[in-house]
mmCIF file of C-alpha atoms in Angstrom:
data_model
loop_
_atom_site.group_PDB
_atom_site.id
_atom_site.type_symbol
_atom_site.label_atom_id
_atom_site.label_comp_id
_atom_site.label_asym_id
_atom_site.label_seq_id
_atom_site.Cartn_x
_atom_site.Cartn_y
_atom_site.Cartn_z
ATOM 1 C CA MET A 1 -1.181 27.268 -11.901
ATOM 2 C CA ALA A 2 -0.635 24.112 -11.026
ATOM 3 C CA PRO A 3 2.534 23.277 -9.033
ATOM 4 C CA THR A 4 5.357 22.030 -11.034
ATOM 5 C CA LEU A 5 5.895 18.513 -10.074
ATOM 6 C CA GLY A 6 9.468 17.550 -9.936
ATOM 7 C CA THR A 7 10.799 16.049 -13.195
ATOM 8 C CA PHE A 8 12.446 13.375 -11.351
ATOM 9 C CA LEU A 9 9.085 11.888 -10.461
ATOM 10 C CA HIS A 10 7.992 11.653 -14.053
ATOM 11 C CA PRO A 11 10.844 9.514 -15.753
ATOM 12 C CA ASP A 12 10.526 8.916 -19.363
ATOM 13 C CA GLY A 13 8.605 5.794 -20.430
ATOM 14 C CA PHE A 14 5.836 6.191 -18.432
ATOM 15 C CA ASP A 15 2.403 8.320 -19.404
ATOM 16 C CA ARG A 16 -0.365 9.932 -17.211
ATOM 17 C CA PRO A 17 -3.683 7.945 -17.771
ATOM 18 C CA ARG A 18 -6.025 10.029 -20.288
ATOM 19 C CA VAL A 19 -8.635 12.142 -18.889
ATOM 20 C CA VAL A 20 -11.194 9.801 -19.913
ATOM 21 C CA ALA A 21 -9.442 6.763 -18.348
ATOM 22 C CA VAL A 22 -10.983 8.178 -14.978
ATOM 23 C CA LEU A 23 -14.543 6.579 -16.066
ATOM 24 C CA ARG A 24 -12.617 3.009 -15.493
ATOM 25 C CA GLU A 25 -12.836 4.008 -11.754
ATOM 26 C CA GLY A 26 -16.692 3.803 -11.781
ATOM 27 C CA SER A 27 -16.706 0.030 -11.424
ATOM 28 C CA VAL A 28 -15.780 0.634 -7.744
ATOM 29 C CA VAL A 29 -19.627 0.701 -7.382
ATOM 30 C CA GLY A 30 -19.605 -2.930 -8.381
ATOM 31 C CA GLU A 31 -16.546 -3.658 -6.878
ATOM 32 C CA ALA A 32 -18.242 -2.501 -3.228
ATOM 33 C CA GLY A 33 -21.197 -4.512 -4.005
ATOM 34 C CA ARG A 34 -18.913 -7.491 -4.944
ATOM 35 C CA HIS A 35 -17.155 -7.302 -1.499
ATOM 36 C CA LEU A 36 -20.336 -6.749 0.580
ATOM 37 C CA ALA A 37 -21.713 -10.060 -0.712
ATOM 38 C CA TRP A 38 -18.598 -11.791 -0.597
ATOM 39 C CA ALA A 39 -17.796 -10.441 3.217
ATOM 40 C CA ALA A 40 -21.314 -11.815 4.050
ATOM 41 C CA GLY A 41 -20.812 -15.217 2.577
ATOM 42 C CA ASP A 42 -17.215 -15.291 4.332
ATOM 43 C CA ARG A 43 -19.080 -14.497 7.859
ATOM 44 C CA ARG A 44 -22.064 -17.344 7.241
ATOM 45 C CA GLN A 45 -19.098 -19.796 6.566
ATOM 46 C CA ARG A 46 -17.054 -18.460 9.598
ATOM 47 C CA ARG A 47 -19.955 -18.752 11.719
ATOM 48 C CA GLY A 48 -20.546 -22.082 10.601
ATOM 49 C CA THR A 49 -16.970 -23.254 11.807
ATOM 50 C CA PRO A 50 -16.163 -24.186 15.103
ATOM 51 C CA TYR A 51 -14.160 -22.025 17.172
ATOM 52 C CA ALA A 52 -11.832 -24.429 17.880
ATOM 53 C CA SER A 53 -11.120 -25.209 13.966
ATOM 54 C CA ARG A 54 -10.282 -21.820 13.218
ATOM 55 C CA GLY A 55 -7.040 -22.055 13.547
ATOM 56 C CA ALA A 56 -4.148 -20.057 15.229
ATOM 57 C CA LEU A 57 -3.152 -16.419 14.131
ATOM 58 C CA ARG A 58 -0.877 -16.468 11.343
ATOM 59 C CA GLY A 59 2.753 -14.905 10.880
ATOM 60 C CA GLU A 60 3.452 -11.868 11.621
ATOM 61 C CA PRO A 61 1.227 -8.680 12.372
ATOM 62 C CA VAL A 62 -0.141 -6.919 9.220
ATOM 63 C CA VAL A 63 -0.200 -2.896 9.138
ATOM 64 C CA LEU A 64 -2.070 -1.190 6.860
ATOM 65 C CA VAL A 65 -1.480 1.981 5.114
ATOM 66 C CA PRO A 66 -3.903 4.047 3.065
ATOM 67 C CA GLY A 67 -3.594 5.754 -0.156
ATOM 68 C CA PHE A 68 -2.922 9.443 -0.685
ATOM 69 C CA LEU A 69 -6.238 11.681 0.470
ATOM 70 C CA ALA A 70 -7.392 8.727 2.252
ATOM 71 C CA GLY A 71 -7.272 7.696 5.783
ATOM 72 C CA ASP A 72 -7.137 4.357 7.810
ATOM 73 C CA LEU A 73 -11.056 4.056 7.167
ATOM 74 C CA SER A 74 -10.539 3.136 3.358
ATOM 75 C CA LEU A 75 -8.542 -0.386 4.479
ATOM 76 C CA LEU A 76 -11.108 -1.177 6.700
ATOM 77 C CA PRO A 77 -12.951 -3.438 4.892
ATOM 78 C CA MET A 78 -9.415 -5.434 3.959
ATOM 79 C CA ALA A 79 -8.338 -5.339 7.465
ATOM 80 C CA ARG A 80 -11.686 -7.131 8.553
ATOM 81 C CA ALA A 81 -11.404 -9.731 5.734
ATOM 82 C CA LEU A 82 -7.695 -10.716 6.848
ATOM 83 C CA ARG A 83 -8.686 -10.855 10.619
ATOM 84 C CA ARG A 84 -11.298 -13.147 9.587
ATOM 85 C CA ARG A 85 -8.324 -15.082 8.088
ATOM 86 C CA GLY A 86 -6.479 -15.186 11.142
ATOM 87 C CA TYR A 87 -4.073 -12.012 10.841
ATOM 88 C CA ARG A 88 -3.591 -9.616 13.530
ATOM 89 C CA THR A 89 -3.923 -6.296 11.734
ATOM 90 C CA TYR A 90 -3.046 -2.428 12.759
ATOM 91 C CA ARG A 91 -3.958 0.573 11.475
ATOM 92 C CA SER A 92 -1.371 3.046 10.460
ATOM 93 C CA SER A 93 -2.640 5.691 12.415
ATOM 94 C CA ILE A 94 -3.128 8.120 9.387
ATOM 95 C CA ASN A 95 -6.437 10.075 9.423
ATOM 96 C CA ALA A 96 -6.038 11.543 5.972
ATOM 97 C CA ASN A 97 -2.735 11.010 3.794
ATOM 98 C CA ILE A 98 -2.503 14.584 2.650
ATOM 99 C CA GLY A 99 0.741 15.721 4.509
ATOM 100 C CA CYS A 100 4.315 16.135 3.760
ATOM 101 C CA THR A 101 5.715 12.249 2.818
ATOM 102 C CA ARG A 102 8.622 12.145 4.880
ATOM 103 C CA VAL A 103 6.732 13.512 7.743
ATOM 104 C CA ALA A 104 4.180 10.408 7.469
ATOM 105 C CA ALA A 105 7.263 8.302 6.865
ATOM 106 C CA ALA A 106 8.806 9.037 10.278
ATOM 107 C CA GLU A 107 5.415 8.588 11.993
ATOM 108 C CA LEU A 108 4.706 5.334 10.220
ATOM 109 C CA GLU A 109 8.099 4.125 11.635
ATOM 110 C CA ALA A 110 7.569 5.389 15.132
ATOM 111 C CA ARG A 111 4.162 3.004 14.715
ATOM 112 C CA LEU A 112 6.060 0.063 13.204
ATOM 113 C CA GLU A 113 8.535 0.363 16.091
ATOM 114 C CA SER A 114 5.979 0.439 18.846
ATOM 115 C CA ILE A 115 3.941 -2.852 17.146
ATOM 116 C CA ALA A 116 7.143 -5.076 16.438
ATOM 117 C CA HIS A 117 8.434 -4.045 20.093
ATOM 118 C CA ARG A 118 4.745 -5.292 21.693
ATOM 119 C CA ARG A 119 4.658 -8.362 19.653
ATOM 120 C CA GLY A 120 8.271 -9.436 19.544
ATOM 121 C CA SER A 121 8.406 -9.741 15.814
ATOM 122 C CA ARG A 122 9.172 -7.839 12.461
ATOM 123 C CA VAL A 123 5.784 -6.935 10.585
ATOM 124 C CA GLN A 124 4.512 -6.930 6.820
ATOM 125 C CA VAL A 125 3.221 -3.914 5.437
ATOM 126 C CA VAL A 126 0.350 -3.645 2.988
ATOM 127 C CA GLY A 127 -0.007 -0.072 1.326
ATOM 128 C CA HIS A 128 -2.676 1.022 -0.820
ATOM 129 C CA SER A 129 -1.081 4.033 -3.772
ATOM 130 C CA LEU A 130 1.259 6.446 -1.644
ATOM 131 C CA GLY A 131 0.759 4.101 0.827
ATOM 132 C CA GLY A 132 2.609 1.422 -0.961
ATOM 133 C CA MET A 133 5.358 3.640 -1.656
ATOM 134 C CA LEU A 134 5.992 4.773 2.150
ATOM 135 C CA ALA A 135 5.984 1.000 3.045
ATOM 136 C CA ARG A 136 8.888 0.348 0.338
ATOM 137 C CA GLY A 137 10.807 3.383 1.583
ATOM 138 C CA LEU A 138 10.201 1.817 5.270
ATOM 139 C CA ALA A 139 11.548 -1.364 4.170
ATOM 140 C CA VAL A 140 14.666 0.069 2.527
ATOM 141 C CA ARG A 141 15.540 2.020 6.008
ATOM 142 C CA ARG A 142 14.315 -0.362 8.379
ATOM 143 C CA PRO A 143 14.338 -4.320 7.218
ATOM 144 C CA ASP A 144 14.685 -4.893 10.996
ATOM 145 C CA LEU A 145 11.123 -3.857 11.622
ATOM 146 C CA VAL A 146 9.796 -5.083 8.094
ATOM 147 C CA SER A 147 9.828 -8.663 6.912
ATOM 148 C CA GLY A 148 7.254 -8.172 3.648
ATOM 149 C CA ILE A 149 5.463 -5.493 1.769
ATOM 150 C CA VAL A 150 2.654 -5.549 -0.430
ATOM 151 C CA THR A 151 1.779 -2.422 -2.655
ATOM 152 C CA LEU A 152 -1.478 -1.921 -4.262
ATOM 153 C CA GLY A 153 -1.540 0.466 -7.093
ATOM 154 C CA SER A 154 1.758 1.849 -6.203
ATOM 155 C CA PRO A 155 3.499 4.011 -9.044
ATOM 156 C CA MET A 156 7.041 3.532 -7.295
ATOM 157 C CA LEU A 157 8.696 3.680 -10.539
ATOM 158 C CA ALA A 158 7.076 7.000 -11.461
ATOM 159 C CA PRO A 159 4.958 8.920 -8.882
ATOM 160 C CA ALA A 160 3.885 11.891 -10.934
ATOM 161 C CA ALA A 161 2.705 9.509 -13.951
ATOM 162 C CA HIS A 162 -0.701 9.965 -12.613
ATOM 163 C CA HIS A 163 -4.514 11.271 -13.367
ATOM 164 C CA ALA A 164 -4.811 14.983 -13.969
ATOM 165 C CA SER A 165 -7.431 14.899 -11.288
ATOM 166 C CA LEU A 166 -4.762 14.112 -8.553
ATOM 167 C CA THR A 167 -2.652 16.942 -9.894
ATOM 168 C CA ALA A 168 -5.246 19.160 -9.537
ATOM 169 C CA SER A 169 -5.735 17.618 -5.923
ATOM 170 C CA VAL A 170 -2.094 18.305 -5.281
ATOM 171 C CA ASP A 171 -2.413 21.550 -6.509
ATOM 172 C CA VAL A 172 -5.202 22.434 -3.740
ATOM 173 C CA LEU A 173 -3.036 20.956 -0.871
ATOM 174 C CA VAL A 174 -0.020 23.245 -2.228
ATOM 175 C CA ARG A 175 -1.858 26.575 -2.185
ATOM 176 C CA LEU A 176 -3.610 25.715 1.234
ATOM 177 C CA SER A 177 0.083 25.089 2.743
ATOM 178 C CA ARG A 178 0.984 28.273 1.412
ATOM 179 C CA ALA A 179 -1.820 30.161 2.719
ATOM 180 C CA GLY A 180 -0.872 28.855 5.964
ATOM 181 C CA VAL A 181 -2.676 25.675 6.523
ATOM 182 C CA PRO A 182 -0.518 23.489 8.229
ATOM 183 C CA GLY A 183 -0.219 19.867 8.221
ATOM 184 C CA LEU A 184 -0.358 19.776 4.340
ATOM 185 C CA MET A 185 1.938 18.714 1.371
ATOM 186 C CA ALA A 186 3.699 22.151 0.424
ATOM 187 C CA GLU A 187 5.677 22.832 -2.410
ATOM 188 C CA ASP A 188 8.990 20.901 -1.145
ATOM 189 C CA CYS A 189 7.070 17.834 -1.114
ATOM 190 C CA VAL A 190 6.214 17.559 -4.857
ATOM 191 C CA ALA A 191 9.483 19.222 -6.208
ATOM 192 C CA GLY A 192 11.823 20.133 -3.927
ATOM 193 C CA THR A 193 14.443 18.298 -1.603
ATOM 194 C CA CYS A 194 11.446 16.239 0.199
ATOM 195 C CA ALA A 195 10.273 15.145 -2.859
ATOM 196 C CA ARG A 196 13.817 14.030 -4.385
ATOM 197 C CA THR A 197 14.674 12.680 -0.802
ATOM 198 C CA SER A 198 11.249 10.447 -0.863
ATOM 199 C CA PHE A 199 11.664 9.376 -4.214
ATOM 200 C CA GLU A 200 15.619 8.488 -4.363
ATOM 201 C CA GLU A 201 14.759 6.239 -1.093
ATOM 202 C CA SER A 202 12.000 4.616 -2.755
ATOM 203 C CA ARG A 203 14.050 3.555 -5.815
ATOM 204 C CA GLU A 204 17.062 2.142 -3.305
ATOM 205 C CA PRO A 205 16.983 -1.774 -3.497
ATOM 206 C CA VAL A 206 15.073 -3.877 -0.921
ATOM 207 C CA PRO A 207 16.852 -5.903 1.223
ATOM 208 C CA GLU A 208 17.074 -9.657 0.625
ATOM 209 C CA ALA A 209 15.368 -9.906 3.944
ATOM 210 C CA VAL A 210 12.539 -8.202 3.105
ATOM 211 C CA ALA A 211 9.845 -10.149 0.772
ATOM 212 C CA PHE A 212 8.040 -8.130 -1.878
ATOM 213 C CA SER A 213 4.932 -8.185 -3.783
ATOM 214 C CA ALA A 214 3.774 -5.708 -6.095
ATOM 215 C CA VAL A 215 -0.391 -5.831 -6.998
ATOM 216 C CA TYR A 216 -1.116 -3.852 -9.877
ATOM 217 C CA SER A 217 -4.122 -3.660 -12.525
ATOM 218 C CA ARG A 218 -4.545 -2.670 -16.602
ATOM 219 C CA ARG A 219 -7.956 -1.124 -15.634
ATOM 220 C CA ASP A 220 -6.104 1.604 -13.303
ATOM 221 C CA GLY A 221 -7.519 5.060 -14.154
ATOM 222 C CA ILE A 222 -5.501 6.700 -11.855
ATOM 223 C CA VAL A 223 -1.745 6.121 -12.201
ATOM 224 C CA ASP A 224 0.311 4.378 -15.154
ATOM 225 C CA TRP A 225 0.103 0.958 -14.058
ATOM 226 C CA ARG A 226 3.578 -0.030 -15.519
ATOM 227 C CA ALA A 227 4.842 2.519 -12.562
ATOM 228 C CA CYS A 228 3.261 -0.027 -10.313
ATOM 229 C CA VAL A 229 5.456 -3.210 -11.501
ATOM 230 C CA ASP A 230 8.789 -2.544 -9.650
ATOM 231 C CA PRO A 231 11.387 -4.986 -10.918
ATOM 232 C CA GLN A 232 12.472 -5.919 -7.534
ATOM 233 C CA ALA A 233 8.904 -7.248 -6.924
ATOM 234 C CA GLN A 234 6.887 -10.171 -7.248
ATOM 235 C CA ALA A 235 4.147 -8.481 -10.058
ATOM 236 C CA VAL A 236 0.725 -9.803 -9.178
ATOM 237 C CA GLU A 237 -1.901 -9.018 -11.567
ATOM 238 C CA VAL A 238 -5.488 -8.147 -10.863
ATOM 239 C CA ARG A 239 -8.719 -6.846 -12.191
ATOM 240 C CA ALA A 240 -9.947 -3.842 -10.461
ATOM 241 C CA SER A 241 -9.728 -0.083 -10.380
ATOM 242 C CA HIS A 242 -7.247 1.966 -8.546
ATOM 243 C CA VAL A 243 -9.853 2.797 -5.426
ATOM 244 C CA GLY A 244 -11.246 -0.332 -5.770
ATOM 245 C CA MET A 245 -7.786 -2.498 -4.951
ATOM 246 C CA ALA A 246 -8.904 -1.514 -1.173
ATOM 247 C CA ILE A 247 -12.300 -3.476 -1.309
ATOM 248 C CA ASP A 248 -12.483 -5.893 -4.357
ATOM 249 C CA PRO A 249 -12.332 -8.998 -3.035
ATOM 250 C CA ARG A 250 -10.258 -10.619 -5.655
ATOM 251 C CA VAL A 251 -7.305 -7.972 -4.631
ATOM 252 C CA ILE A 252 -7.937 -9.152 -1.247
ATOM 253 C CA GLU A 253 -7.586 -12.739 -1.796
ATOM 254 C CA ALA A 254 -4.440 -11.596 -3.606
ATOM 255 C CA VAL A 255 -2.636 -9.649 -0.845
ATOM 256 C CA ALA A 256 -3.799 -12.587 1.436
ATOM 257 C CA ALA A 257 -2.107 -15.233 -0.543
ATOM 258 C CA ALA A 258 0.975 -12.643 -0.745
ATOM 259 C CA LEU A 259 1.296 -12.263 2.910
ATOM 260 C CA VAL A 260 1.027 -16.433 3.308
ATOM 261 C CA ARG A 261 4.007 -16.339 0.158
ATOM 262 C CA HIS A 262 6.019 -13.432 2.539
ATOM 263 C CA ARG A 263 5.854 -15.794 5.678
ATOM 264 C CA ASP A 264 6.673 -19.010 4.012
ATOM 265 C CA LEU A 265 9.892 -17.102 2.458
ATOM 266 C CA ALA A 266 10.721 -15.502 5.784
ATOM 267 C CA SER A 267 10.943 -19.133 7.182
ATOM 268 C CA VAL A 268 13.177 -20.335 4.512
ATOM 269 C CA VAL A 269 15.425 -17.278 4.890
ATOM 270 C CA GLU A 270 15.840 -18.238 8.692
ATOM 271 C CA VAL A 271 16.594 -21.751 8.174
ATOM 272 C CA ASP A 272 19.388 -20.648 5.840
ATOM 273 C CA ARG A 273 20.882 -18.135 8.053
ATOM 274 C CA GLY A 274 20.408 -21.007 10.978
ATOM 275 C CA GLU A 275 18.401 -18.759 12.944
ATOM 276 C CA SER A 276 15.402 -21.578 13.525
ATOM 277 C CA ALA A 277 14.973 -25.418 12.827
#
């Protein structure tokens, strides 16, 4: 029997994608091909640009956080593309996002503290799916560390409004945790105090000092796209599969544009507060 997900994780008004919806995720093959062609052209253009003309590093450091079942390698193509655009990117140090969300959030917070201290500035966080939910929670708790977040297909409004295949994956992790395998999601992480605390934190207001963009796709075959449109965020619609958001060039361009927008917004806020001129 599948674990009972907390009813609070599936508010009224949101639906699980239909079983056949996962077929839309097959477009990730085309998205991967599009990325390879786009990246090759991007590299050729960069090689043809004199080093002195490439410009300085842009804005704050950018930390990329992977989604459920994934690790930092899943966002490596995006990290490389952002670095070619002048961003200083960092991994989250999550090898596989399959453990307790509160533990993951605490470890990510420590990672952000280290990067912010090293670079002497707040950071921007780009999170895919569950990674975006972790980013939003940290933005609420630590606005002193986070200047902006970009979520990609993150069902913040209804974490349990996801495809049945994802529920099956959660079931496997819970069963293994119950059998004694350490470091995996337990029942408390999907239906107990841990799950409720994480969800409630992710619904608290994002501080004014933190810019917020939510990228979503109506073609998402894994989560209800409506759950990804946080009313506090600037919504950005793309045409991509859920998995493909990590690699599709159009999504990467949307992320890069959001990072620029966040940087400009942060500059305006600082001027308004008299912190810079």
